[in-house]
Coordinates of C-alpha atoms in Angstrom, one line a residue:
X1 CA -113.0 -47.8 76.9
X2 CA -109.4 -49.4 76.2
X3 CA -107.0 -46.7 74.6
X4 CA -103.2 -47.4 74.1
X5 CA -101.9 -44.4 72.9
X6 CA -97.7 -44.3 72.9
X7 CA -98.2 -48.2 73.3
X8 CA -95.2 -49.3 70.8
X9 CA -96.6 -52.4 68.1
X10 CA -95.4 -55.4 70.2
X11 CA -93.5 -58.7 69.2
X12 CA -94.9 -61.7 69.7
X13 CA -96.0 -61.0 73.0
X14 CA -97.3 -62.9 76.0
X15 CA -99.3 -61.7 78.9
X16 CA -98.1 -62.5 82.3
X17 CA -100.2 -61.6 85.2
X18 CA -100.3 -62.2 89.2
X19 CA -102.6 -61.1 91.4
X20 CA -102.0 -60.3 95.4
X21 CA -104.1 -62.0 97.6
X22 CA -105.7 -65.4 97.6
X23 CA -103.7 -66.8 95.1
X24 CA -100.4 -65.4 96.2
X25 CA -99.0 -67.2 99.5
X26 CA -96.2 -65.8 100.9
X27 CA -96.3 -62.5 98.1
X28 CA -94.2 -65.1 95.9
X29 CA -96.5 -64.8 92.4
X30 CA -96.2 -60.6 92.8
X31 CA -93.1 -60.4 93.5
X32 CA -91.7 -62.8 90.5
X33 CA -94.4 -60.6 88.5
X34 CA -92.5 -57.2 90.2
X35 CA -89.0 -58.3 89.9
X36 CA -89.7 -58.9 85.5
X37 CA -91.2 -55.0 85.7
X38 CA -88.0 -53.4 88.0
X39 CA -85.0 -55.4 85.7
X40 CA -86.6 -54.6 82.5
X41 CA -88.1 -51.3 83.4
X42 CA -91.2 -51.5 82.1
X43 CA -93.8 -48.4 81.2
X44 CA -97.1 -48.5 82.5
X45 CA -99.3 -48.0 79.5
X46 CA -102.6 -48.5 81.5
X47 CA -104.5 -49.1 84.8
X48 CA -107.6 -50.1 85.4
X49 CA -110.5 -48.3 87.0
X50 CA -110.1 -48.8 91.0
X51 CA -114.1 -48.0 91.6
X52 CA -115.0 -50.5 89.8
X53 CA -113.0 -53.5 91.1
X54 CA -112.7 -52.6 95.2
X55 CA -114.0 -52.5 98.0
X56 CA -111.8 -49.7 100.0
X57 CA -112.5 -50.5 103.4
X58 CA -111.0 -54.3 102.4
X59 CA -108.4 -52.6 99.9
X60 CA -107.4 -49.4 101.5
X61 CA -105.7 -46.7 99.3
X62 CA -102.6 -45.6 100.9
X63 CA -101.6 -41.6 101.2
X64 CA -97.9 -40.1 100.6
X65 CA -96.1 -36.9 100.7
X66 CA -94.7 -35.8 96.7
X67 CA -92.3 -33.1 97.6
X68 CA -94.5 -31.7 100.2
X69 CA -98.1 -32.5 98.9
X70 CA -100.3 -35.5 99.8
X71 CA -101.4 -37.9 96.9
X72 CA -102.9 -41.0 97.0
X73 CA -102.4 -44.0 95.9
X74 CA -105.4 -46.4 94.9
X75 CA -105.4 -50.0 95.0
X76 CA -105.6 -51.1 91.8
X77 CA -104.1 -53.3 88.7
X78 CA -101.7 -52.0 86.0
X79 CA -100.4 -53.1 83.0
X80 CA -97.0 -52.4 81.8
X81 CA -94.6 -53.9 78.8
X82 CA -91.2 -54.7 78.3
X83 CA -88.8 -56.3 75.4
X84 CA -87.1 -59.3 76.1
X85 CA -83.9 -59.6 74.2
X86 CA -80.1 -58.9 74.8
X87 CA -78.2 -56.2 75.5
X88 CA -76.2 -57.2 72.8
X89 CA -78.8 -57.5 69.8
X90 CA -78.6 -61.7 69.8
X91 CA -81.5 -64.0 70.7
X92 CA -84.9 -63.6 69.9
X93 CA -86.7 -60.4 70.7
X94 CA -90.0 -60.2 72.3
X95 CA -92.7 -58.6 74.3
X96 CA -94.1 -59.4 77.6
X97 CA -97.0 -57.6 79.1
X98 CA -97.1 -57.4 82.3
X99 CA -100.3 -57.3 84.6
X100 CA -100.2 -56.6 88.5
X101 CA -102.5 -56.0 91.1
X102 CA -104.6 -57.1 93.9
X103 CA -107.3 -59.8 93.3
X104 CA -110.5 -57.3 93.0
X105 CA -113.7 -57.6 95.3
X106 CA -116.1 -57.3 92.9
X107 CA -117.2 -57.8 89.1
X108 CA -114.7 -60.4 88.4
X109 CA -116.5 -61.4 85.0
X110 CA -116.1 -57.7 84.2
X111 CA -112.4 -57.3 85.4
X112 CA -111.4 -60.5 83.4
X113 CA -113.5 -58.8 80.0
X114 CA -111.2 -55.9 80.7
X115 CA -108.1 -57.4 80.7
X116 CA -108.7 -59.7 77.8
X117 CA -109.7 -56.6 75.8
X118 CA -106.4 -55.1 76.3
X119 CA -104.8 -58.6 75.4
X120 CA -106.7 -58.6 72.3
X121 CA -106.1 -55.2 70.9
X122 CA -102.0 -56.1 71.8
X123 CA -102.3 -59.1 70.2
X124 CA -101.3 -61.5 72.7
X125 CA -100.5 -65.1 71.6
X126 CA -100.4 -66.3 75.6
X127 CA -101.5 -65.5 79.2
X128 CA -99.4 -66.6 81.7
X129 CA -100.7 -66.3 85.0
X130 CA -98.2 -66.8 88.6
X131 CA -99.7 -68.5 91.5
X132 CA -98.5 -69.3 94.9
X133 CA -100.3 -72.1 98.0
X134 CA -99.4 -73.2 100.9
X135 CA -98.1 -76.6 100.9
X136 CA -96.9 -79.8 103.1
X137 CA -93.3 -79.0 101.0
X138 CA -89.7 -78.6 103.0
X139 CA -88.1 -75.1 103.0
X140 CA -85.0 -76.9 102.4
X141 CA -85.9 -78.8 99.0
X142 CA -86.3 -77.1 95.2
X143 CA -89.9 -75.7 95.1
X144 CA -92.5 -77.7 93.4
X145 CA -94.0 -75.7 90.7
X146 CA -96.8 -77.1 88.6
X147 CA -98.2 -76.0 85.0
X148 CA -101.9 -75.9 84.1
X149 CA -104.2 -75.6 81.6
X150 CA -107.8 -76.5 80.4
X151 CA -106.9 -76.3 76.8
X152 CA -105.7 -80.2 76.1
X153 CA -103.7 -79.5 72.6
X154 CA -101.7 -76.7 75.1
X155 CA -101.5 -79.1 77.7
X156 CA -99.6 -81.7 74.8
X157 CA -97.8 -79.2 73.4
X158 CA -96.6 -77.5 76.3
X159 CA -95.9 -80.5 78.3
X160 CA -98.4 -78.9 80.8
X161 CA -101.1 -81.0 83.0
X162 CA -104.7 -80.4 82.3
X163 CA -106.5 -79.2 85.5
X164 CA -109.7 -80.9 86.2
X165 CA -110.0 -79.6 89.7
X166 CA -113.6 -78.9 90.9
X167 CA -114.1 -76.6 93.8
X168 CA -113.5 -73.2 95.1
X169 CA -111.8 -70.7 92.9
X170 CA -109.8 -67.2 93.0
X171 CA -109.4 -65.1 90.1
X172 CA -106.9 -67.1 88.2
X173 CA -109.2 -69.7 88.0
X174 CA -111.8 -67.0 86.2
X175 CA -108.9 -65.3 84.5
X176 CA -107.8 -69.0 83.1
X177 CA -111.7 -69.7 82.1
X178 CA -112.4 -66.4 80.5
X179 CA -109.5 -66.6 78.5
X180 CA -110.8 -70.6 77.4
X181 CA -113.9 -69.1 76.1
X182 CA -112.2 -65.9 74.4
X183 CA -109.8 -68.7 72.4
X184 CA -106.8 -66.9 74.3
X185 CA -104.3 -69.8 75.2
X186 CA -103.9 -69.7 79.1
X187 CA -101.7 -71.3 81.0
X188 CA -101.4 -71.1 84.9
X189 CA -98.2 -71.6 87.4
X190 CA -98.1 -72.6 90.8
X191 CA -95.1 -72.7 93.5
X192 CA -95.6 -74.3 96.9
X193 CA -94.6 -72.3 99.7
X194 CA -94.3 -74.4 102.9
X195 CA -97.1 -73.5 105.2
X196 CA -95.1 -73.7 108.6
X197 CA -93.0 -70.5 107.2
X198 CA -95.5 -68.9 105.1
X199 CA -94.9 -65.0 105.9
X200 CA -93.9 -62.5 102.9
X201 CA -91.6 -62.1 101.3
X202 CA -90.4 -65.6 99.7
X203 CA -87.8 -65.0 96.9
X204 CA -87.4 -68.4 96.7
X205 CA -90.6 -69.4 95.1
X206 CA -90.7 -66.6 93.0
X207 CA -87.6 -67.3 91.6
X208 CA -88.9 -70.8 90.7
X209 CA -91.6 -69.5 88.9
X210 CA -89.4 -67.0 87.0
X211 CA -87.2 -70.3 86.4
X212 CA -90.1 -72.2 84.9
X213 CA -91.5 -69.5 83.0
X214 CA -88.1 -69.4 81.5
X215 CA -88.6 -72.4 80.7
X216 CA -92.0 -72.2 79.2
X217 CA -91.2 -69.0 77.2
X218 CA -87.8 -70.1 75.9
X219 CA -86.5 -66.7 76.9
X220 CA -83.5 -65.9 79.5
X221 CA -84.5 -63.7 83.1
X222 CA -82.0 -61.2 84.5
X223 CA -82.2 -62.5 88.3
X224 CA -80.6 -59.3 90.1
X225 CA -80.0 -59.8 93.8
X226 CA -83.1 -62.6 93.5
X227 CA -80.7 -65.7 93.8
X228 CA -79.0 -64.7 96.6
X229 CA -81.9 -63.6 98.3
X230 CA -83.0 -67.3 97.9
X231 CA -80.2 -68.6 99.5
X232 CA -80.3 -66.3 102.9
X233 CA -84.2 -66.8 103.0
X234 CA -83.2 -70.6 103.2
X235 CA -80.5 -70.3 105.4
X236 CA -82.7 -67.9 107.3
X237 CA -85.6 -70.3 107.7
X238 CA -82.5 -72.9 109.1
X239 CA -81.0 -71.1 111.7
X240 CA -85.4 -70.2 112.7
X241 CA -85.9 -74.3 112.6
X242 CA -83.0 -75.1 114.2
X243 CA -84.0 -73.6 117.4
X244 CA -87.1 -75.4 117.9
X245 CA -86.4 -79.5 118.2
X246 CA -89.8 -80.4 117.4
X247 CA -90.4 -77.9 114.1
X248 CA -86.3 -79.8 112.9
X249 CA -88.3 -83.4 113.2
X250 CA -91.1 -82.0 111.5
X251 CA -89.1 -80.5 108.5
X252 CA -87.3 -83.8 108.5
X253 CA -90.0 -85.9 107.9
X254 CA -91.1 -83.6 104.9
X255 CA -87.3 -84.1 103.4
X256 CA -88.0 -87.6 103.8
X257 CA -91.7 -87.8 102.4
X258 CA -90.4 -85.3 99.5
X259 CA -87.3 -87.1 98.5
X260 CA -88.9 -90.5 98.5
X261 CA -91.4 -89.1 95.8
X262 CA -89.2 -87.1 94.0
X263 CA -86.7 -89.9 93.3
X264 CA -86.9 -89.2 89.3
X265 CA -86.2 -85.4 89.8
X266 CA -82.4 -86.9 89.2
X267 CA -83.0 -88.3 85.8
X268 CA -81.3 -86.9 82.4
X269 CA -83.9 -84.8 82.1
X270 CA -83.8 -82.6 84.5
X271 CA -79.9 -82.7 84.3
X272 CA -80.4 -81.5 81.3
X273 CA -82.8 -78.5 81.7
X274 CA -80.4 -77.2 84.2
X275 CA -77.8 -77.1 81.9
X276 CA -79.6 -75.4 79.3
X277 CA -80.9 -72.2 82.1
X278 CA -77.3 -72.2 82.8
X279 CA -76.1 -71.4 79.1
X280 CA -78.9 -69.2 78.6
X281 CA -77.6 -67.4 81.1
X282 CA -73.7 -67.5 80.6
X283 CA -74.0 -63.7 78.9
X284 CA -73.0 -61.3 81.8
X285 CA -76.0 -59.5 80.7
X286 CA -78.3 -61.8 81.5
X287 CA -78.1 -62.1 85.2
X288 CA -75.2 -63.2 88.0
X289 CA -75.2 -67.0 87.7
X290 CA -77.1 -70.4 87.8
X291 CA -80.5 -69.7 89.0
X292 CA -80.0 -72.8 92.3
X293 CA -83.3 -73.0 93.6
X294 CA -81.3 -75.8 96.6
X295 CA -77.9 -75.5 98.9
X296 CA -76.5 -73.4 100.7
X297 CA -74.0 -70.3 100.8
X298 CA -73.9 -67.6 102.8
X299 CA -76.6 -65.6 103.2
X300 CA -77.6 -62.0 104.2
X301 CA -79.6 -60.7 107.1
X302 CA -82.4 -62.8 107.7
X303 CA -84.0 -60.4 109.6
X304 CA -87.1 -60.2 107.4
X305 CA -88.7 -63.5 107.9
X306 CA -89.6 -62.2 111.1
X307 CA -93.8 -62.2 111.4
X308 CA -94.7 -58.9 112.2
X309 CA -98.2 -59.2 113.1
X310 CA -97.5 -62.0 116.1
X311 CA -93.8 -61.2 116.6
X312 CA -92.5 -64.9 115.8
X313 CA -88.8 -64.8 115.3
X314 CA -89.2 -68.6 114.0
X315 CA -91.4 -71.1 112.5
X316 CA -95.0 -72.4 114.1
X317 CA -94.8 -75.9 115.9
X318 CA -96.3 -78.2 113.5
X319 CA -100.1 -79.7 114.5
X320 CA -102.0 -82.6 113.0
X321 CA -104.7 -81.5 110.3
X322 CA -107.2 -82.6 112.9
X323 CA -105.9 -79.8 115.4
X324 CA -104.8 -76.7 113.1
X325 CA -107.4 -73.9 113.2
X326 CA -108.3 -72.2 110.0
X327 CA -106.2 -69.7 108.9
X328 CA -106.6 -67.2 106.3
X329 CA -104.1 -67.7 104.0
X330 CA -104.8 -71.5 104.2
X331 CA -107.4 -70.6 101.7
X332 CA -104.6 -71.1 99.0
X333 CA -104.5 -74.1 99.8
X334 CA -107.7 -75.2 98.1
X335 CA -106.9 -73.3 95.2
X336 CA -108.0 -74.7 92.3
X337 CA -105.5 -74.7 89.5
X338 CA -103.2 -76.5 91.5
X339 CA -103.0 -80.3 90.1
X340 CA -104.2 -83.2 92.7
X341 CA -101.7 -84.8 92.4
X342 CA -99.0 -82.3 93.0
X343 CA -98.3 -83.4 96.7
X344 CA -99.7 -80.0 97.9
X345 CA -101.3 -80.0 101.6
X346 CA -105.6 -78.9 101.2
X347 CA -107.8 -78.7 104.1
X348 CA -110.0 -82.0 104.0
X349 CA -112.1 -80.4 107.1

């Protein structure tokens, strides 16, 4: 049963959802989904129903000590809303609702039902939902990020492409389906993470996604600390490349590969769309700067990108596809929302 009591009536709003897991490389759809809940402070209104959804001994509930007594915590997704507008009462106010949680182990067709119930007693006009893969893309270039849809008037209108993959799928994919049947307008976002450096956290891709959801919603995203973050992960990921002569070649011949087919990315155009994030966010309220996704500054301790489960202090050597073992977060790779065309690596084994 679905009851939002103390849930305020909402403003246009649009539902935004990632999902950790499979369709989450490198934790970067999560964390753009956890950085919109922590600047705007949003409420949780609701959570879903844990026993229903996961399977523990994959998902493990976590303990903690509350003043002195133990609680637990279970896996599980929660929704949450915030009011986009400014500080200052200009620009157009709206809602976002925002869903976050782990991909669940069981009764997709069931979790999807749920969600879309809340979205329809909230009246949500759009789902948006993050996505993150591992891709053949250079740490040191702007991170791809495509748009998706099945619905072809959105696709039009939107200037989105209309996905017409067939194969394996996560629970975007059944989100974005679901939400084709229910008449819900869906659209999905994907940032390449590079796969040679593909440990958590990577701000930089989630702040391309908050970028082009900006975009997408015409609204304006207080960034925080998220932009420089970007920059040391970069410079962090240099200084790791840098000491390995063979992983520097490789990550060359990715700059090369990627500026070669990203030649128009310099048209009016895109000069343009720059210019317009940066005026949106010219109020002081709205966030500490141009939102560079490229270049370098100096950064902060890097210390992070260290691997914690094999104790790499720098990028893997590069193999040829015929010699790299499966790994499991190459299963992002295949995901299926992700355009064909989109230069993204997928395992052809």
């Amino acid at each position: 049963m679905i009851e939002l009591e103390g849930v305020p009536e909402l403003i246009d709003p649009v539902m935004v959802a990632a999902f950790e897991g499979w369709n989450d490389a490198g934790d970067a759809a999560s964390a753009a989904v956890a950085h919109l809940d922590r600047e705007w402070k949003g409420e949780v209104f609701a959570a879903l129903d844990a026993e229903d959804y996961y399977d523990f001994q994959v998902n493990r509930p976590t303990v903690f000590l509350d003043g002195g007594v133990r609680k637990i915590t279970w896996p599980t997704t929660r929704l949450s809303v915030v009011r986009v507008g400014d500080a200052n009462g200009k620009g157009r106010a709206r809602d976002l609702v925002l869903v976050r949680g782990i991909e669940p182990s069981m009764r997709w067709r069931s979790f999807c039902n749920e969600i879309l119930g809340f979205a329809h007693e909230l009246g949500v006009e759009m789902l948006v939902v993050l996505g993150s893969l591992l891709g053949d893309t250079p740490h040191t270039r702007p991170v791809p990020v495509s748009g998706v849809t099945s619905d072809a008037d959105l696709a039009r209108r939107l200037d989105l492409e209309e996905s017409r993959y067939e194969g394996p799928t996560g629970i975007v994919g059944i989100l974005q389906e679901a939400c084709t049947h229910a008449g819900v307008p869906a659209v999905s976002l994907w940032a390449a993470v590079p796969h040679y450096v593909s440990q958590p956290p990577n701000p930089k891709a989630s702040l391309a996604l908050l970028n082009r959801l900006e975009d997408l919603l015409d609204i304006s995203i207080p960034l925080g600390e998220l932009s420089e973050d970007a920059r040391a992960w970069q410079l962090g990921v240099d200084q790791l490349a840098a000491e390995d002569s063979e992983v520097a070649e490789y990550v060359q011949s990715l700059e090369e590969a990627r500026d070669t087919a990203d030649l128009p990315e310099a048209s009016g155009e895109a000069i343009a769309r720059e210019f317009e994030r940066y005026l949106r966010r010219r109020d002081p309220q709205a966030g500490p700067g141009v939102a560079t996704e490229g270049g370098l500054t100096e950064g902060r301790d890097s210390s992070y990108l260290r691997d914690t489960t094999s104790g790499r202090t720098r990028p893997p050597r590069p193999v040829s596809k015929d010699q790299r073992e499966p790994r499991p977060t190459d299963e992002a790779e295949t995901d299926p929302e992700s355009p064909e065309d989109s230069g993204d690596r997928r395992d052809e084994d």
